[in-house]
Amino acid sequence: MRFVYDALLGNHLRGMRHIESPDRVLAVAEGLRDAGLFDDVAPGRLALDSEISRVHPPSYIAMLQREAAATSTHAYLSTGDVFIDAESPHVARYAAGCALVALEYTLTEGKPSFALVRPPGHHAEPARGMGFCLYNNVAIAARAARAHGFERVLIVDFDYHHGNGTQAIAGDGVSYVSSHAFPAYPGTGGIDDQRHLQDAVSLNLPLQARGVASEGFVAAWDLLVRDVCARVRPHVLLVSAGFDYVAGDPVGDLGIDASVAASLARALHAAAATYCDGRLVYVLEGGYHVPSIIESIGLIARATDTPSPRESGAQLSALGDMEHAALARIGATLDCY
Ligand SMILES: [Zn+2]
């Protein structure tokens, strides 16, 4: 698999004790290299103002640069719970550019790619950085795909947290579907939050924050990927790949086994082959236990587009009442889309 990455992504919050640490990409890159999975690596680039401003207003871009320049060591961004230092605007712009380079590779080659980036992006709303996120990398890639002429883009988000920022930019041909712990940070994406938007849908599967069975999680995503793709018929599939759902993650932890990434990837690769001529781009979001990130991405890198066996009722029955209620509302929302 083509990775887009550069060690400069470690420069944001370097030397600060923080869970969203440089090792989330530096040590992960090392681990993937040791596993023989990191041979096909391209550098990213700095995203242009014109590319970022498809999602974030120029006033926000300028504010981030101004506040970072005024920082002596590190400080909270004024809009939310995300630390910045002097390097943060440059690294965030490069992370968004990595997502764009990954997209450009995939659009040209029809092969999957993975933007191994930080800071993550899916909590960043147009004018509000928060939740460790500054620029919404996957949203910027989605808008770029639309600008390339692809009418329908689907963003799949299996991070532990709801991507409130990505949901905020959905619409105009960009659809969004997320599973996430609920109630949990940032508090959005409940059972009733299923939306018809302009040429798009936004769908939410809240999961019991105390944890869900691994087979239930796999069965739910198998169903969601098939049903949402069948209705949305995306031309490009983007994935907010956060691995903080894995058991033992110090921030998230839904008690889910890291091995599920193989099943998720199989379903996504099959959908990309069916609907998108293979156009599938992964962008790293959360995940704070480095070995679990390495294991998960390793499984994705080895994935094929062999369709997974259809989920069984027994597996979906591993989920609870809230999840079943949400799946029913998602189904009803898709039925009238
Ligand atoms: Zn997360």
Coordinates of C-alpha atoms and ligand atoms in Angstrom, one line a residue:
M1 CA 0.0 0.0 0.0
R2 CA 1.2 3.5 -0.8
F3 CA 1.8 5.5 2.4
V4 CA 2.1 9.3 2.4
Y5 CA 4.3 10.4 5.3
D6 CA 7.2 12.6 6.4
A7 CA 9.1 12.7 9.7
L8 CA 8.3 16.4 9.9
L9 CA 4.9 15.4 11.1
G10 CA 6.6 14.8 14.4
N11 CA 7.4 18.5 14.8
H12 CA 4.0 19.4 16.3
L13 CA 4.1 19.3 20.1
R14 CA 7.6 17.8 20.0
G15 CA 9.1 17.6 23.5
M16 CA 5.8 18.1 25.2
R17 CA 4.3 15.3 27.3
H18 CA 1.0 14.8 25.6
I19 CA -1.0 11.7 24.5
E20 CA -1.2 13.0 20.9
S21 CA 2.5 12.6 20.6
P22 CA 5.0 12.5 17.7
D23 CA 5.4 8.8 18.3
R24 CA 1.9 8.3 16.9
V25 CA 3.5 8.6 13.5
L26 CA 7.3 8.3 14.0
A27 CA 7.1 5.0 16.0
V28 CA 4.3 3.7 13.8
A29 CA 6.3 4.4 10.7
E30 CA 9.3 2.5 12.3
G31 CA 7.0 -0.4 13.3
L32 CA 5.5 -0.7 9.8
R33 CA 9.1 -0.5 8.3
D34 CA 10.2 -3.3 10.6
A35 CA 7.2 -5.4 9.5
G36 CA 8.2 -4.9 5.8
L37 CA 5.1 -2.9 5.1
F38 CA 6.6 0.5 4.6
D39 CA 8.5 0.3 1.3
D40 CA 6.1 2.3 -0.8
V41 CA 6.2 5.7 0.9
A42 CA 5.9 9.2 -0.7
P43 CA 6.3 12.6 0.9
G44 CA 3.4 14.9 1.3
R45 CA 3.3 18.6 0.6
L46 CA 1.9 21.7 2.2
A47 CA -1.8 22.2 1.4
L48 CA -2.5 25.5 -0.2
D49 CA -4.7 28.2 1.3
S50 CA -7.1 27.6 -1.6
E51 CA -7.4 23.9 -0.7
I52 CA -7.7 24.4 3.1
S53 CA -10.3 27.2 2.6
R54 CA -12.7 24.7 0.9
V55 CA -13.3 23.7 4.5
H56 CA -11.9 26.4 6.8
P57 CA -12.5 30.1 6.4
P58 CA -9.4 32.3 5.8
S59 CA -10.0 34.0 9.1
Y60 CA -9.5 30.6 10.9
I61 CA -6.3 29.8 9.0
A62 CA -5.0 33.3 9.9
M63 CA -6.0 32.9 13.5
L64 CA -4.2 29.6 13.9
Q65 CA -1.0 31.1 12.4
R66 CA -1.3 34.2 14.6
E67 CA -1.9 32.3 17.8
A68 CA 0.9 29.9 17.1
A69 CA 3.4 32.7 16.4
A70 CA 2.5 34.3 19.7
T71 CA 3.2 31.0 21.6
S72 CA 6.5 30.7 23.5
T73 CA 6.3 27.0 24.3
H74 CA 2.8 25.7 23.9
A75 CA -0.7 26.9 24.6
Y76 CA -4.3 26.1 24.0
L77 CA -5.8 27.2 20.7
S78 CA -8.5 29.8 21.6
T79 CA -11.3 27.8 20.0
G80 CA -10.9 24.5 21.9
D81 CA -9.1 21.7 23.5
V82 CA -6.1 21.4 21.3
F83 CA -2.5 22.5 22.1
I84 CA -0.4 24.4 19.6
D85 CA 3.2 25.4 19.4
A86 CA 5.1 27.5 16.9
E87 CA 5.4 24.5 14.5
S88 CA 1.7 23.5 14.6
P89 CA 0.4 25.5 11.6
H90 CA 3.2 24.2 9.4
V91 CA 2.7 20.6 10.5
A92 CA -1.1 20.8 10.3
R93 CA -0.9 22.2 6.8
Y94 CA 1.5 19.4 5.8
A95 CA -0.9 16.8 7.3
A96 CA -3.7 18.1 5.1
G97 CA -1.3 18.1 2.2
C98 CA -0.4 14.4 2.9
A99 CA -4.1 13.6 2.6
L100 CA -4.3 15.5 -0.7
V101 CA -1.2 13.6 -2.0
A102 CA -2.7 10.3 -1.0
L103 CA -5.9 11.3 -2.8
E104 CA -4.1 12.4 -5.9
Y105 CA -2.2 9.0 -6.0
T106 CA -5.4 7.1 -5.6
L107 CA -7.2 9.1 -8.2
T108 CA -4.4 8.5 -10.7
E109 CA -3.6 4.9 -9.9
G110 CA -6.9 3.5 -8.7
K111 CA -5.1 1.9 -5.8
P112 CA -5.6 2.5 -2.1
S113 CA -3.4 4.8 -0.1
F114 CA -2.8 5.7 3.5
A115 CA -2.0 9.2 4.8
L116 CA -0.1 8.5 8.1
V117 CA -0.5 11.9 9.6
R118 CA -0.9 14.0 12.8
P119 CA -2.4 16.2 14.1
P120 CA -5.7 14.3 13.5
G121 CA -8.6 16.2 11.8
H122 CA -12.1 14.9 12.3
H123 CA -13.1 17.1 15.3
A124 CA -12.0 20.3 13.5
E125 CA -15.1 22.3 12.4
P126 CA -14.7 25.0 9.8
A127 CA -13.9 27.8 12.3
R128 CA -13.2 25.7 15.4
G129 CA -10.1 23.6 16.1
M130 CA -10.7 21.2 19.0
G131 CA -10.1 17.6 20.2
F132 CA -6.4 17.5 19.2
C133 CA -7.5 18.6 15.6
L134 CA -6.5 21.8 13.8
Y135 CA -7.4 21.3 10.1
N136 CA -9.9 18.6 9.0
N137 CA -7.6 16.5 6.8
V138 CA -10.2 14.1 5.5
A139 CA -12.7 16.9 4.9
I140 CA -10.1 18.8 2.9
A141 CA -9.5 15.6 0.8
A142 CA -13.2 15.1 0.3
R143 CA -13.7 18.7 -1.0
A144 CA -10.6 18.2 -3.2
A145 CA -12.2 15.0 -4.7
R146 CA -15.3 17.0 -5.4
A147 CA -13.2 19.7 -7.1
H148 CA -11.6 17.0 -9.2
G149 CA -15.1 16.4 -10.6
F150 CA -16.2 13.3 -8.5
E151 CA -19.8 13.9 -7.7
R152 CA -20.3 11.7 -4.7
V153 CA -17.7 11.1 -1.9
L154 CA -18.3 9.0 1.1
I155 CA -16.3 9.4 4.3
V156 CA -16.4 6.4 6.6
D157 CA -15.2 7.1 10.2
F158 CA -14.6 4.2 12.7
D159 CA -12.6 6.2 15.2
Y160 CA -13.8 5.9 18.9
H161 CA -15.0 9.5 18.7
H162 CA -17.7 11.1 16.7
G163 CA -16.3 13.3 13.9
N164 CA -18.3 16.4 14.6
G165 CA -16.1 18.5 12.4
T166 CA -16.5 16.2 9.4
Q167 CA -20.3 16.0 9.9
A168 CA -20.3 19.8 9.9
I169 CA -18.9 19.9 6.4
A170 CA -21.0 17.0 5.0
G171 CA -23.4 17.8 2.2
D172 CA -23.0 19.0 -1.4
G173 CA -22.1 15.5 -2.5
V174 CA -20.0 14.5 0.6
S175 CA -21.7 11.9 2.7
Y176 CA -20.6 10.8 6.2
V177 CA -21.1 7.7 8.3
S178 CA -19.6 7.2 11.7
S179 CA -19.5 4.7 14.6
H180 CA -18.4 6.1 17.9
A181 CA -18.8 5.6 21.6
F182 CA -21.8 7.3 23.1
P183 CA -22.2 9.2 25.3
A184 CA -18.5 10.3 25.0
Y185 CA -16.5 13.2 23.8
P186 CA -17.6 15.3 21.9
G187 CA -21.2 14.4 22.8
T188 CA -22.7 14.5 19.2
G189 CA -23.9 11.8 16.9
G190 CA -26.7 10.2 18.9
I191 CA -29.4 7.8 17.7
D192 CA -31.6 10.5 16.3
D193 CA -28.9 12.3 14.4
Q194 CA -29.5 10.9 10.9
R195 CA -29.6 13.6 8.3
H196 CA -30.5 14.0 4.6
L197 CA -28.3 16.7 3.2
Q198 CA -27.9 18.2 -0.2
D199 CA -26.9 15.2 -2.4
A200 CA -25.6 13.4 0.7
V201 CA -26.5 11.8 4.0
S202 CA -24.9 12.0 7.4
L203 CA -25.4 8.8 9.5
N204 CA -24.5 7.9 13.0
L205 CA -24.1 4.6 14.8
P206 CA -23.6 5.4 18.5
L207 CA -22.0 2.5 20.5
Q208 CA -22.2 1.7 24.2
A209 CA -19.3 3.6 25.7
R210 CA -18.7 0.7 28.2
G211 CA -17.7 -1.4 25.1
V212 CA -19.1 -3.6 22.4
A213 CA -18.3 -7.1 21.1
S214 CA -15.7 -7.3 18.4
E215 CA -17.9 -9.4 16.2
G216 CA -20.8 -7.0 16.6
F217 CA -18.6 -4.1 15.6
V218 CA -17.4 -6.0 12.5
A219 CA -21.0 -7.1 11.6
A220 CA -22.3 -3.5 12.0
W221 CA -19.6 -2.1 9.7
D222 CA -20.1 -4.9 7.2
L223 CA -23.8 -3.9 7.0
L224 CA -23.1 -0.2 7.0
V225 CA -20.5 -0.3 4.2
R226 CA -22.8 -2.4 2.0
D227 CA -26.0 -0.5 2.6
V228 CA -24.6 3.0 2.6
C229 CA -22.6 2.4 -0.6
A230 CA -25.6 0.8 -2.3
R231 CA -27.6 3.9 -1.7
V232 CA -24.9 6.6 -2.0
R233 CA -23.0 5.0 -4.8
P234 CA -19.8 6.9 -4.0
H235 CA -17.2 7.6 -6.6
V236 CA -14.5 8.0 -3.9
L237 CA -14.2 6.4 -0.5
L238 CA -12.3 8.2 2.2
V239 CA -11.7 6.6 5.6
S240 CA -11.2 8.4 8.9
A241 CA -9.0 5.7 10.3
G242 CA -8.9 6.1 14.1
F243 CA -7.8 3.1 16.2
D244 CA -8.7 4.4 19.6
Y245 CA -11.6 1.9 19.7
V246 CA -9.1 -0.9 20.3
A247 CA -9.0 -2.5 23.7
G248 CA -6.4 -1.0 25.9
D249 CA -6.3 2.4 24.2
P250 CA -5.6 5.0 26.9
V251 CA -8.0 7.6 25.5
G252 CA -10.8 5.5 23.9
D253 CA -11.1 1.7 24.4
L254 CA -14.3 0.0 23.3
G255 CA -12.9 -3.4 24.2
I256 CA -12.5 -4.3 20.6
D257 CA -9.8 -6.6 19.3
A258 CA -7.2 -5.0 17.0
S259 CA -7.7 -7.9 14.6
V260 CA -11.0 -6.3 13.4
A261 CA -9.1 -4.0 11.1
A262 CA -8.6 -6.9 8.7
S263 CA -12.4 -7.3 8.4
L264 CA -13.0 -3.5 8.2
A265 CA -10.4 -3.2 5.4
R266 CA -11.9 -6.2 3.5
A267 CA -15.3 -4.6 3.5
L268 CA -13.9 -1.2 2.5
H269 CA -11.7 -2.6 -0.3
A270 CA -14.6 -4.7 -1.7
A271 CA -16.8 -1.6 -1.7
A272 CA -14.1 0.5 -3.3
A273 CA -13.7 -2.1 -6.0
T274 CA -17.5 -2.3 -6.7
Y275 CA -18.3 1.4 -6.6
C276 CA -15.2 3.5 -6.9
D277 CA -12.8 1.7 -9.3
G278 CA -10.6 1.1 -6.3
R279 CA -10.4 4.8 -5.2
L280 CA -9.9 4.3 -1.4
V281 CA -7.9 6.6 0.8
Y282 CA -7.3 6.1 4.5
V283 CA -6.4 9.1 6.7
L284 CA -5.1 8.5 10.3
E285 CA -7.3 10.0 13.0
G286 CA -7.0 8.9 16.7
G287 CA -5.4 5.9 18.3
Y288 CA -3.0 6.4 21.2
H289 CA -1.5 2.9 21.8
V290 CA 1.3 2.7 19.3
P291 CA 1.4 -1.2 19.0
S292 CA -2.3 -1.3 18.3
I293 CA -1.9 1.4 15.6
I294 CA 0.9 -0.6 14.0
E295 CA -1.1 -3.9 14.1
S296 CA -4.2 -2.2 12.7
I297 CA -2.5 -0.4 9.9
G298 CA -0.5 -3.6 9.1
L299 CA -3.7 -5.5 8.7
I300 CA -5.1 -2.8 6.4
A301 CA -1.9 -2.8 4.3
R302 CA -2.3 -6.5 3.7
A303 CA -6.0 -6.3 3.0
T304 CA -7.4 -7.5 -0.3
D305 CA -10.8 -6.8 -1.9
T306 CA -12.1 -10.3 -1.3
P307 CA -15.6 -9.7 -0.1
S308 CA -16.1 -10.8 3.5
P309 CA -18.8 -13.3 4.2
R310 CA -22.2 -11.7 4.8
E311 CA -22.6 -10.9 8.4
S312 CA -24.7 -13.3 10.4
G313 CA -27.6 -12.5 12.6
A314 CA -25.7 -14.0 15.5
Q315 CA -23.0 -11.4 15.1
L316 CA -25.3 -8.4 14.9
S317 CA -27.1 -9.8 17.9
A318 CA -23.9 -9.2 19.8
L319 CA -24.9 -5.5 19.8
G320 CA -27.2 -3.9 22.3
D321 CA -30.5 -2.1 22.1
M322 CA -29.1 1.3 21.4
E323 CA -27.0 0.0 18.4
H324 CA -30.0 -1.8 17.0
A325 CA -32.2 1.2 17.3
A326 CA -29.6 3.4 15.5
L327 CA -29.2 0.8 12.7
A328 CA -32.9 0.8 12.2
R329 CA -33.0 4.6 11.9
I330 CA -30.0 4.5 9.6
G331 CA -31.9 2.0 7.4
A332 CA -35.0 4.1 7.4
T333 CA -33.0 7.2 6.5
L334 CA -31.3 5.3 3.6
D335 CA -34.6 3.9 2.4
C336 CA -36.0 7.4 1.7
Y337 CA -32.7 8.8 0.3
Ligands
ZN1 ZN -10.7 9.4 18.6

